Each structure stands twice: as C-alpha cells, then as structure tokens.
mmCIF file of C-alpha atoms and ligand atoms in Angstrom:
data_model
loop_
_atom_site.group_PDB
_atom_site.id
_atom_site.type_symbol
_atom_site.label_atom_id
_atom_site.label_comp_id
_atom_site.label_asym_id
_atom_site.label_seq_id
_atom_site.Cartn_x
_atom_site.Cartn_y
_atom_site.Cartn_z
ATOM 1 C CA MET A 953 -49.221 198.075 53.427
ATOM 2 C CA ARG A 954 -47.588 199.714 56.152
ATOM 3 C CA MET A 955 -43.973 198.899 56.641
ATOM 4 C CA ILE A 956 -44.354 199.853 60.182
ATOM 5 C CA ASN A 957 -47.039 199.129 62.759
ATOM 6 C CA TYR A 958 -47.614 201.501 65.809
ATOM 7 C CA LYS A 959 -49.377 202.541 68.900
ATOM 8 C CA GLU A 960 -48.934 203.989 72.060
ATOM 9 C CA ASN A 961 -49.017 202.395 75.975
ATOM 10 C CA PRO A 962 -50.714 205.734 78.016
ATOM 11 C CA GLU A 963 -50.059 204.175 81.183
ATOM 12 C CA HIS A 964 -46.005 203.750 80.521
ATOM 13 C CA LYS A 965 -46.034 206.433 78.114
ATOM 14 C CA THR A 966 -44.450 204.184 75.740
ATOM 15 C CA ALA A 967 -44.727 203.690 72.032
ATOM 16 C CA ILE A 968 -44.865 200.459 71.104
ATOM 17 C CA ILE A 969 -43.268 200.013 66.977
ATOM 18 C CA GLU A 970 -43.469 196.790 65.118
ATOM 19 C CA ILE A 971 -41.505 196.700 62.031
ATOM 20 C CA ASN A 972 -44.313 194.327 59.385
ATOM 21 C CA ARG A 973 -42.691 192.793 56.828
ATOM 22 C CA PRO A 974 -43.242 189.229 57.917
ATOM 23 C CA LYS A 975 -42.776 187.062 54.623
ATOM 24 C CA GLN A 976 -39.678 188.905 54.561
ATOM 25 C CA LEU A 977 -38.364 188.181 58.031
ATOM 26 C CA ASN A 978 -38.928 192.168 58.666
ATOM 27 C CA ALA A 979 -35.753 192.542 56.594
ATOM 28 C CA LEU A 980 -34.987 196.352 56.656
ATOM 29 C CA ASN A 981 -35.719 198.143 53.135
ATOM 30 C CA ASN A 982 -35.540 202.133 52.177
ATOM 31 C CA GLU A 983 -39.217 201.866 53.353
ATOM 32 C CA VAL A 984 -38.904 200.457 56.833
ATOM 33 C CA ILE A 985 -36.204 202.519 57.600
ATOM 34 C CA THR A 986 -37.919 205.666 56.328
ATOM 35 C CA GLU A 987 -41.082 205.189 58.218
ATOM 36 C CA LEU A 988 -38.957 203.950 61.556
ATOM 37 C CA SER A 989 -36.875 207.399 61.155
ATOM 38 C CA ASN A 990 -40.111 209.792 60.426
ATOM 39 C CA LYS A 991 -41.933 208.209 63.331
ATOM 40 C CA LEU A 992 -38.684 208.853 65.493
ATOM 41 C CA ASN A 993 -38.744 212.406 64.715
ATOM 42 C CA ILE A 994 -42.636 212.963 65.372
ATOM 43 C CA ILE A 995 -42.000 210.464 68.919
ATOM 44 C CA GLU A 996 -39.206 212.900 69.818
ATOM 45 C CA LYS A 997 -41.410 216.189 70.132
ATOM 46 C CA ASN A 998 -44.432 214.196 72.103
ATOM 47 C CA SER A 999 -43.513 214.890 75.521
ATOM 48 C CA THR A 1000 -46.253 212.524 76.526
ATOM 49 C CA ILE A 1001 -43.712 209.740 75.484
ATOM 50 C CA ARG A 1002 -40.961 208.744 77.832
ATOM 51 C CA SER A 1003 -39.627 205.673 75.806
ATOM 52 C CA VAL A 1004 -39.892 203.554 72.664
ATOM 53 C CA ILE A 1005 -39.987 199.407 72.122
ATOM 54 C CA ILE A 1006 -39.003 198.332 69.178
ATOM 55 C CA THR A 1007 -40.261 195.254 67.753
ATOM 56 C CA GLY A 1008 -41.024 192.399 65.081
ATOM 57 C CA VAL A 1009 -44.082 191.203 64.050
ATOM 58 C CA GLY A 1010 -44.954 187.695 64.499
ATOM 59 C CA ASP A 1011 -42.572 185.317 66.430
ATOM 60 C CA LYS A 1012 -39.648 184.397 64.335
ATOM 61 C CA ALA A 1013 -38.387 187.372 63.258
ATOM 62 C CA PHE A 1014 -37.300 190.612 65.094
ATOM 63 C CA VAL A 1015 -35.506 191.710 61.483
ATOM 64 C CA ALA A 1016 -33.733 189.313 59.400
ATOM 65 C CA GLY A 1017 -30.864 192.193 58.737
ATOM 66 C CA ALA A 1018 -30.892 194.863 55.900
ATOM 67 C CA ASP A 1019 -32.423 193.748 52.399
ATOM 68 C CA ILE A 1020 -30.206 191.978 50.507
ATOM 69 C CA LYS A 1021 -33.060 191.577 47.348
ATOM 70 C CA GLU A 1022 -33.031 195.451 47.541
ATOM 71 C CA PHE A 1023 -28.907 196.126 47.926
ATOM 72 C CA GLN A 1024 -27.625 193.112 45.585
ATOM 73 C CA ASN A 1025 -26.829 195.095 42.370
ATOM 74 C CA PHE A 1026 -25.135 198.538 44.362
ATOM 75 C CA THR A 1027 -22.049 199.935 43.023
ATOM 76 C CA LYS A 1028 -19.614 200.774 45.731
ATOM 77 C CA GLU A 1029 -20.775 204.070 45.766
ATOM 78 C CA ARG A 1030 -24.725 203.787 46.371
ATOM 79 C CA ALA A 1031 -23.582 200.821 49.279
ATOM 80 C CA ILE A 1032 -21.049 203.441 50.796
ATOM 81 C CA GLU A 1033 -24.478 205.502 50.776
ATOM 82 C CA LEU A 1034 -26.835 203.424 52.057
ATOM 83 C CA SER A 1035 -24.372 202.474 54.851
ATOM 84 C CA LYS A 1036 -23.827 206.104 55.612
ATOM 85 C CA SER A 1037 -27.419 207.767 55.314
ATOM 86 C CA GLY A 1038 -28.903 204.384 57.444
ATOM 87 C CA LYS A 1039 -26.864 205.408 60.213
ATOM 88 C CA ILE A 1040 -27.545 208.831 60.066
ATOM 89 C CA LYS A 1041 -31.630 208.233 59.688
ATOM 90 C CA LEU A 1042 -32.318 205.467 62.019
ATOM 91 C CA PHE A 1043 -29.192 203.630 63.936
ATOM 92 C CA ASN A 1044 -27.554 206.521 64.825
ATOM 93 C CA LYS A 1045 -30.606 207.925 66.030
ATOM 94 C CA ILE A 1046 -32.084 205.581 67.751
ATOM 95 C CA SER A 1047 -28.727 204.950 69.800
ATOM 96 C CA HIS A 1048 -28.461 208.943 70.791
ATOM 97 C CA PHE A 1049 -32.182 209.629 71.027
ATOM 98 C CA PRO A 1050 -32.915 211.331 74.040
ATOM 99 C CA LYS A 1051 -35.770 208.641 75.536
ATOM 100 C CA PRO A 1052 -34.662 205.174 76.571
ATOM 101 C CA VAL A 1053 -35.105 202.856 73.295
ATOM 102 C CA LEU A 1054 -35.460 199.055 74.073
ATOM 103 C CA SER A 1055 -35.595 196.577 71.795
ATOM 104 C CA ALA A 1056 -38.150 193.414 71.933
ATOM 105 C CA ILE A 1057 -36.672 190.563 70.334
ATOM 106 C CA ASN A 1058 -39.188 188.601 69.079
ATOM 107 C CA GLY A 1059 -36.442 185.956 67.032
ATOM 108 C CA TYR A 1060 -33.752 186.391 64.655
ATOM 109 C CA ALA A 1061 -31.977 189.703 64.912
ATOM 110 C CA LEU A 1062 -29.204 189.223 62.149
ATOM 111 C CA GLY A 1063 -27.388 191.586 60.298
ATOM 112 C CA GLY A 1064 -28.862 194.985 60.645
ATOM 113 C CA GLY A 1065 -31.332 193.236 62.607
ATOM 114 C CA LEU A 1066 -28.563 192.850 65.595
ATOM 115 C CA GLU A 1067 -27.020 195.674 64.667
ATOM 116 C CA LEU A 1068 -30.925 197.771 65.293
ATOM 117 C CA ALA A 1069 -30.604 195.827 68.367
ATOM 118 C CA LEU A 1070 -27.153 197.226 69.448
ATOM 119 C CA SER A 1071 -28.502 200.814 68.675
ATOM 120 C CA THR A 1072 -31.057 200.247 71.175
ATOM 121 C CA HIS A 1073 -30.692 201.172 74.942
ATOM 122 C CA ILE A 1074 -31.906 198.373 76.373
ATOM 123 C CA ARG A 1075 -32.102 195.133 74.969
ATOM 124 C CA VAL A 1076 -34.335 191.778 76.054
ATOM 125 C CA SER A 1077 -34.840 188.708 74.206
ATOM 126 C CA SER A 1078 -37.206 185.903 73.541
ATOM 127 C CA SER A 1079 -35.590 182.959 74.521
ATOM 128 C CA SER A 1080 -36.257 181.446 71.285
ATOM 129 C CA ALA A 1081 -34.332 184.375 69.254
ATOM 130 C CA LYS A 1082 -31.216 184.039 67.449
ATOM 131 C CA LEU A 1083 -28.625 186.572 66.895
ATOM 132 C CA GLY A 1084 -25.144 187.149 64.811
ATOM 133 C CA LEU A 1085 -23.751 189.291 62.414
ATOM 134 C CA PRO A 1086 -23.262 187.133 59.368
ATOM 135 C CA GLU A 1087 -22.282 189.520 56.745
ATOM 136 C CA CYS A 1088 -19.273 187.357 56.244
ATOM 137 C CA SER A 1089 -20.359 184.732 55.087
ATOM 138 C CA LEU A 1090 -22.589 186.977 52.145
ATOM 139 C CA GLY A 1091 -18.920 188.341 51.489
ATOM 140 C CA LEU A 1092 -19.683 191.739 53.058
ATOM 141 C CA ILE A 1093 -19.224 193.544 56.836
ATOM 142 C CA PRO A 1094 -21.670 194.476 59.346
ATOM 143 C CA GLY A 1095 -22.635 198.438 57.774
ATOM 144 C CA TYR A 1096 -24.670 199.534 59.943
ATOM 145 C CA SER A 1097 -22.929 199.839 62.930
ATOM 146 C CA GLY A 1098 -22.340 196.235 64.137
ATOM 147 C CA THR A 1099 -18.500 196.538 63.786
ATOM 148 C CA GLN A 1100 -18.575 199.044 66.139
ATOM 149 C CA LYS A 1101 -21.134 198.889 68.791
ATOM 150 C CA LEU A 1102 -21.175 195.116 69.226
ATOM 151 C CA PRO A 1103 -17.089 195.602 69.787
ATOM 152 C CA GLN A 1104 -18.292 197.591 72.894
ATOM 153 C CA VAL A 1105 -21.035 195.924 74.094
ATOM 154 C CA ILE A 1106 -19.422 191.999 74.691
ATOM 155 C CA GLY A 1107 -15.528 193.702 74.301
ATOM 156 C CA VAL A 1108 -13.550 193.442 71.644
ATOM 157 C CA ASN A 1109 -12.066 189.598 71.841
ATOM 158 C CA LEU A 1110 -16.172 187.817 71.350
ATOM 159 C CA ALA A 1111 -16.814 190.428 68.808
ATOM 160 C CA MET A 1112 -14.166 189.218 66.342
ATOM 161 C CA GLU A 1113 -15.132 185.364 66.830
ATOM 162 C CA MET A 1114 -18.798 186.430 66.437
ATOM 163 C CA ILE A 1115 -18.212 188.646 63.357
ATOM 164 C CA LEU A 1116 -15.526 186.540 61.534
ATOM 165 C CA THR A 1117 -17.047 183.777 62.339
ATOM 166 C CA SER A 1118 -20.356 185.070 61.036
ATOM 167 C CA LYS A 1119 -21.676 182.609 64.293
ATOM 168 C CA ILE A 1120 -25.449 183.195 65.057
ATOM 169 C CA ILE A 1121 -25.742 182.439 68.968
ATOM 170 C CA ASN A 1122 -29.030 181.939 70.907
ATOM 171 C CA ALA A 1123 -30.680 183.987 73.641
ATOM 172 C CA GLU A 1124 -28.940 182.045 76.098
ATOM 173 C CA GLU A 1125 -25.498 182.619 75.349
ATOM 174 C CA ALA A 1126 -26.461 186.270 74.235
ATOM 175 C CA TYR A 1127 -27.411 186.905 77.694
ATOM 176 C CA ARG A 1128 -24.162 185.153 79.278
ATOM 177 C CA ILE A 1129 -21.881 187.521 77.090
ATOM 178 C CA GLY A 1130 -24.157 190.551 78.002
ATOM 179 C CA LEU A 1131 -25.153 191.029 74.513
ATOM 180 C CA VAL A 1132 -29.034 191.380 76.156
ATOM 181 C CA ASN A 1133 -30.642 192.531 79.338
ATOM 182 C CA HIS A 1134 -32.678 190.203 79.737
ATOM 183 C CA VAL A 1135 -34.292 186.941 78.179
ATOM 184 C CA VAL A 1136 -38.144 185.841 78.646
ATOM 185 C CA ALA A 1137 -40.450 183.534 77.160
ATOM 186 C CA GLN A 1138 -42.168 184.698 73.757
ATOM 187 C CA LYS A 1139 -45.111 185.364 75.614
ATOM 188 C CA ASP A 1140 -43.812 187.850 78.567
ATOM 189 C CA LEU A 1141 -41.228 189.608 76.143
ATOM 190 C CA LEU A 1142 -43.546 192.715 75.648
ATOM 191 C CA ASP A 1143 -44.909 193.145 79.155
ATOM 192 C CA LYS A 1144 -41.383 192.525 80.402
ATOM 193 C CA CYS A 1145 -40.212 195.461 78.309
ATOM 194 C CA LEU A 1146 -43.406 197.650 79.369
ATOM 195 C CA LYS A 1147 -42.585 196.840 83.268
ATOM 196 C CA ILE A 1148 -38.957 198.232 82.736
ATOM 197 C CA CYS A 1149 -40.288 201.187 80.612
ATOM 198 C CA LYS A 1150 -42.564 201.795 83.929
ATOM 199 C CA LEU A 1151 -39.572 202.325 85.990
ATOM 200 C CA PHE A 1152 -38.378 205.388 83.735
ATOM 201 C CA HIS A 1153 -40.957 207.037 85.406
ATOM 202 C CA GLY A 1154 -38.824 207.632 88.561
ATOM 203 C CA ALA A 1155 -36.730 209.471 86.351
ATOM 204 C CA SER A 1156 -36.642 213.337 85.401
ATOM 205 C CA PRO A 1157 -37.261 213.112 80.975
ATOM 206 C CA GLU A 1158 -33.842 215.759 81.663
ATOM 207 C CA SER A 1159 -31.702 213.180 83.972
ATOM 208 C CA LEU A 1160 -32.320 210.207 81.242
ATOM 209 C CA SER A 1161 -32.084 212.263 77.571
ATOM 210 C CA SER A 1162 -28.622 213.496 79.522
ATOM 211 C CA ALA A 1163 -27.262 209.737 80.888
ATOM 212 C CA ILE A 1164 -27.903 208.803 77.541
ATOM 213 C CA LYS A 1165 -25.445 211.760 76.131
ATOM 214 C CA SER A 1166 -22.877 211.415 78.866
ATOM 215 C CA ILE A 1167 -22.946 207.372 78.983
ATOM 216 C CA ASN A 1168 -23.064 207.389 74.684
ATOM 217 C CA SER A 1169 -19.697 210.016 75.400
ATOM 218 C CA CYS A 1170 -17.987 207.472 76.419
ATOM 219 C CA TYR A 1171 -17.195 206.165 72.689
ATOM 220 C CA LEU A 1172 -17.093 209.326 71.055
ATOM 221 C CA HIS A 1173 -13.956 207.964 69.214
ATOM 222 C CA ASN A 1174 -15.596 206.048 65.970
ATOM 223 C CA GLY A 1175 -14.911 204.418 62.938
ATOM 224 C CA ASN A 1176 -18.203 204.243 61.527
ATOM 225 C CA ASP A 1177 -16.578 206.302 58.170
ATOM 226 C CA ILE A 1178 -14.313 203.266 57.502
ATOM 227 C CA GLU A 1179 -17.130 200.691 57.889
ATOM 228 C CA SER A 1180 -19.055 202.248 55.754
ATOM 229 C CA THR A 1181 -16.123 202.496 53.279
ATOM 230 C CA GLU A 1182 -14.798 199.027 53.404
ATOM 231 C CA PHE A 1183 -19.154 198.349 52.988
ATOM 232 C CA GLY A 1184 -18.783 199.838 49.977
ATOM 233 C CA ALA A 1185 -15.504 198.582 48.373
ATOM 234 C CA LEU A 1186 -16.766 194.927 48.817
ATOM 235 C CA PHE A 1187 -19.728 195.477 47.121
ATOM 236 C CA GLU A 1188 -17.073 195.322 43.831
ATOM 237 C CA THR A 1189 -15.756 192.065 44.439
ATOM 238 C CA ASP A 1190 -17.130 188.829 42.885
ATOM 239 C CA ASN A 1191 -16.922 186.777 45.913
ATOM 240 C CA PHE A 1192 -19.515 189.481 46.934
ATOM 241 C CA LYS A 1193 -22.052 188.623 44.173
ATOM 242 C CA GLU A 1194 -21.380 184.652 44.977
ATOM 243 C CA GLY A 1195 -22.672 185.330 48.556
ATOM 244 C CA VAL A 1196 -25.553 187.371 47.438
ATOM 245 C CA ASN A 1197 -26.255 184.880 44.646
ATOM 246 C CA ALA A 1198 -25.808 181.785 46.729
ATOM 247 C CA PHE A 1199 -28.111 183.299 49.458
ATOM 248 C CA MET A 1200 -30.595 184.094 47.253
ATOM 249 C CA GLN A 1201 -30.386 180.558 45.157
ATOM 250 C CA LYS A 1202 -30.642 179.002 48.870
ATOM 251 C CA ARG A 1203 -27.903 177.066 48.907
ATOM 252 C CA LYS A 1204 -24.172 177.784 50.256
ATOM 253 C CA PRO A 1205 -21.617 180.064 48.675
ATOM 254 C CA ASN A 1206 -18.390 178.999 47.160
ATOM 255 C CA PHE A 1207 -15.159 181.383 47.774
ATOM 256 C CA ASN A 1208 -12.536 182.286 45.738
HETATM 257 N N1 CAA B 2150 -33.374 190.270 53.246
HETATM 258 C C1 CAA B 2150 -33.997 189.930 52.129
HETATM 259 N N2 CAA B 2150 -34.920 188.568 52.126
HETATM 260 C C2 CAA B 2150 -34.935 188.510 53.140
HETATM 261 C C3 CAA B 2150 -33.770 188.418 54.353
HETATM 262 C C4 CAA B 2150 -32.963 189.489 54.410
HETATM 263 N N3 CAA B 2150 -32.388 190.424 55.253
HETATM 264 N N4 CAA B 2150 -33.851 187.424 55.405
HETATM 265 C C5 CAA B 2150 -34.724 186.664 55.072
HETATM 266 N N5 CAA B 2150 -35.196 187.256 53.878
HETATM 267 C C6 CAA B 2150 -36.850 186.492 53.203
HETATM 268 C C7 CAA B 2150 -36.073 185.401 52.498
HETATM 269 O O1 CAA B 2150 -35.256 185.657 51.086
HETATM 270 C C8 CAA B 2150 -37.442 184.448 52.183
HETATM 271 O O2 CAA B 2150 -38.118 184.952 51.254
HETATM 272 P P1 CAA B 2150 -39.143 184.092 49.929
HETATM 273 O O3 CAA B 2150 -40.226 183.600 50.919
HETATM 274 O O4 CAA B 2150 -38.998 185.620 48.600
HETATM 275 O O5 CAA B 2150 -37.822 183.408 49.400
HETATM 276 C C9 CAA B 2150 -38.125 185.109 53.354
HETATM 277 O O6 CAA B 2150 -36.876 185.837 53.754
HETATM 278 C C10 CAA B 2150 -38.147 184.038 54.173
HETATM 279 O O7 CAA B 2150 -37.186 183.250 54.758
HETATM 280 P P2 CAA B 2150 -35.774 181.793 54.566
HETATM 281 O O8 CAA B 2150 -36.222 180.834 53.414
HETATM 282 O O9 CAA B 2150 -34.583 182.148 54.441
HETATM 283 O O10 CAA B 2150 -36.279 181.604 55.914
HETATM 284 P P3 CAA B 2150 -35.550 180.180 56.866
HETATM 285 O O11 CAA B 2150 -36.473 179.931 58.098
HETATM 286 O O12 CAA B 2150 -35.356 178.901 55.490
HETATM 287 O O13 CAA B 2150 -34.330 181.201 56.962
HETATM 288 C C11 CAA B 2150 -32.791 183.058 58.022
HETATM 289 C C12 CAA B 2150 -34.465 182.246 58.036
HETATM 290 C C13 CAA B 2150 -31.493 182.132 58.912
HETATM 291 C C14 CAA B 2150 -33.044 183.602 58.980
HETATM 292 C C15 CAA B 2150 -32.113 182.847 56.739
HETATM 293 O O14 CAA B 2150 -33.369 183.444 56.112
HETATM 294 C C16 CAA B 2150 -31.457 184.190 56.510
HETATM 295 O O15 CAA B 2150 -30.148 183.423 56.694
HETATM 296 N N6 CAA B 2150 -31.726 185.363 56.156
HETATM 297 C C17 CAA B 2150 -30.167 186.362 55.455
HETATM 298 C C18 CAA B 2150 -30.062 186.577 57.563
HETATM 299 C C19 CAA B 2150 -28.776 187.642 56.959
HETATM 300 O O16 CAA B 2150 -27.466 187.328 56.314
HETATM 301 N N7 CAA B 2150 -29.135 188.320 57.247
HETATM 302 C C20 CAA B 2150 -27.675 189.799 56.840
HETATM 303 C C21 CAA B 2150 -27.923 190.453 56.199
HETATM 304 S S1 CAA B 2150 -26.367 191.478 54.898
HETATM 305 C C22 CAA B 2150 -26.735 193.178 56.009
HETATM 306 O O17 CAA B 2150 -27.654 192.735 57.111
HETATM 307 C C23 CAA B 2150 -26.297 194.375 55.712
HETATM 308 C C24 CAA B 2150 -25.823 195.207 57.054
HETATM 309 O O18 CAA B 2150 -25.773 194.875 57.494
HETATM 310 C C25 CAA B 2150 -26.364 196.714 56.109
#
C-alpha cells in the first residue's frame, strides 16, 4: 500500500498530498516521511504546480504523531538521528519550500502531526480537529521542531503551557490563539484550501518564493540542534519506557 496519495488540481495549479495510514491515524513512520520528501522534490521542479496541500486520509486524523511503535526501542543516538533527519527530509524542507504549502487539518494533529502542520505556511482546520504537542506525556519532548515553531506561531507563554501540560485543544481554541488561519466544516476543508491556492495566482512564483524565504529569515536563530539532543537523551530514561508502554497498553503512565 502506498503511504501517500497524490493528485493535481490543474485549475488551481495545486498538488494535493494525502497521508494514507488511516488505521494508524496517519502516524508518521519512516516510509511516510520518505515518500512525502521524495514527492516534494518532484513538485519543487514542476513549474505547473504553484502550491501544495497536505492532508490525511479519513475524517479522524490529520496525523496523530510520529509513529511511537517504530521508535519505541531506539537508542539515544538513533533518536537524535530520527529527529535530525526528519527535519532535513521533511519538516524544514516544508518550512523552506519555495512554493506555498498548506495543511488541511482534518482531525487529530498531535505531536509530529502538529509539527507537520506547523511546518506548513498556512493552516486550515476542520471544526472537529484536535491539536496538541502531548510528547511530555510520553516522557518525551517534541522532536520535529515543535519546540521551535510553536512559540514562533503562538508566542512563548502559550507554547510553554501547551507543551508542558500536553494540552490538546479544539479547533476553535486553535483559531483564537492564532495556531490555525481558518476553521471550516470538515466537508468544506479542501475547498477552502483550494480557494486560498487560487489567490496565489495573483502573485509571481518568484515573489512567493522570496516572500517565504524572507519571512522565515526572521527566525534564523534556531534551537533545533538542542531540541534533537534533548529528544534523544530522553530515550535513556525509565520514564520514557513507561510512557510508551502505557500508550501501548492503553493506560495512563505512572511516572517516577
Ligand atoms: N504512533 C503509532 N500508532 C498510533 C499513534 C502514533 N502516534 N497514534 C495512534 N496510533 C494507533 C494506535 O496505536 C491504534 O493502533 P491499534 O489499533 O493497532 O491499537 C490506532 O492508531 C488507533 O488509535 P487509538 O486506538 O489510540 O484511537 P483513539 O481514538 O482511542 O485515540 C488518540 C486517538 C487520542 C489520537 C490516540 O491514538 C493517541 O493518543 N495517539 C498518540 C498521540 C501522541 O502521543 N502523539 C505524539 C507521538 S510522539 C511524537 O510525535 C514525537 C516527535 O515529536 C518526533
């Protein structure tokens, strides 16, 4: 089974990518990240495509996080590598993509899922979506740029609270704090994104690319290496093992 579905909308000059692991709530494993990354490389060179929409298959999840089952037994070194290579292959690639990338958040956007949405340039959420960075409740921290990008988008104080309390918020709250640009009914999600993509036709592709580069440059300082190192170090703690075991056994963790 392909991990992503791909189609093009010629009228809007838009590529639509759907993450296709609905049974695992579209959790990001290595295959999904690699397929997404490869597809973005192709889109980048295709001049008929002016923008990209990323969404998830189904109406339950955009992406429920990095795949916990895949990384649960990683060593510190492999975890640091997971975090760093994920950023290079996907998360930072999207942030710096020379064409606008939108996320159509069609359900849970948790952990790596919210980090994926945070990497896109514009976030449109369905009214039923739930968003959060609950990694601390697994004995971890966000490892795909969430500690860097969430404060950039909603401010340090709200980001601190969201990350430290593992709080999951609804779409209305996400809109109120500026985490998402728009909230629409689930059935209107793609149409709303396509309408935004059509607005890009009024600008030159070069100006959009330069605008993205320039806007991103206001965040040139970044703590991404610190985040990856801290993320990896947590893999050596008993509490991380307890957090993951509790998730697998569908119970609350008992942290020391
Ligand atoms: N990784 C792997 N599998 C996942 C997953 C994830 N992040 N999220 C959900 N799944 C799987 C579940 O294990 C389950 O699989 P099985 O049927 O094989 O048991 C399936 O998807 C359906 O999930 P649930 O039964 O849990 O569905 P639910 O409706 O009861 O709960 C949920 C939904 C609240 C989103 C819950 O699935 C959940 O809490 N998921 C984990 C969210 C999370 O902690 N995300 C952060 C991951 S860590 C991370 O992202 C690190 C990083 O920054 C790099």
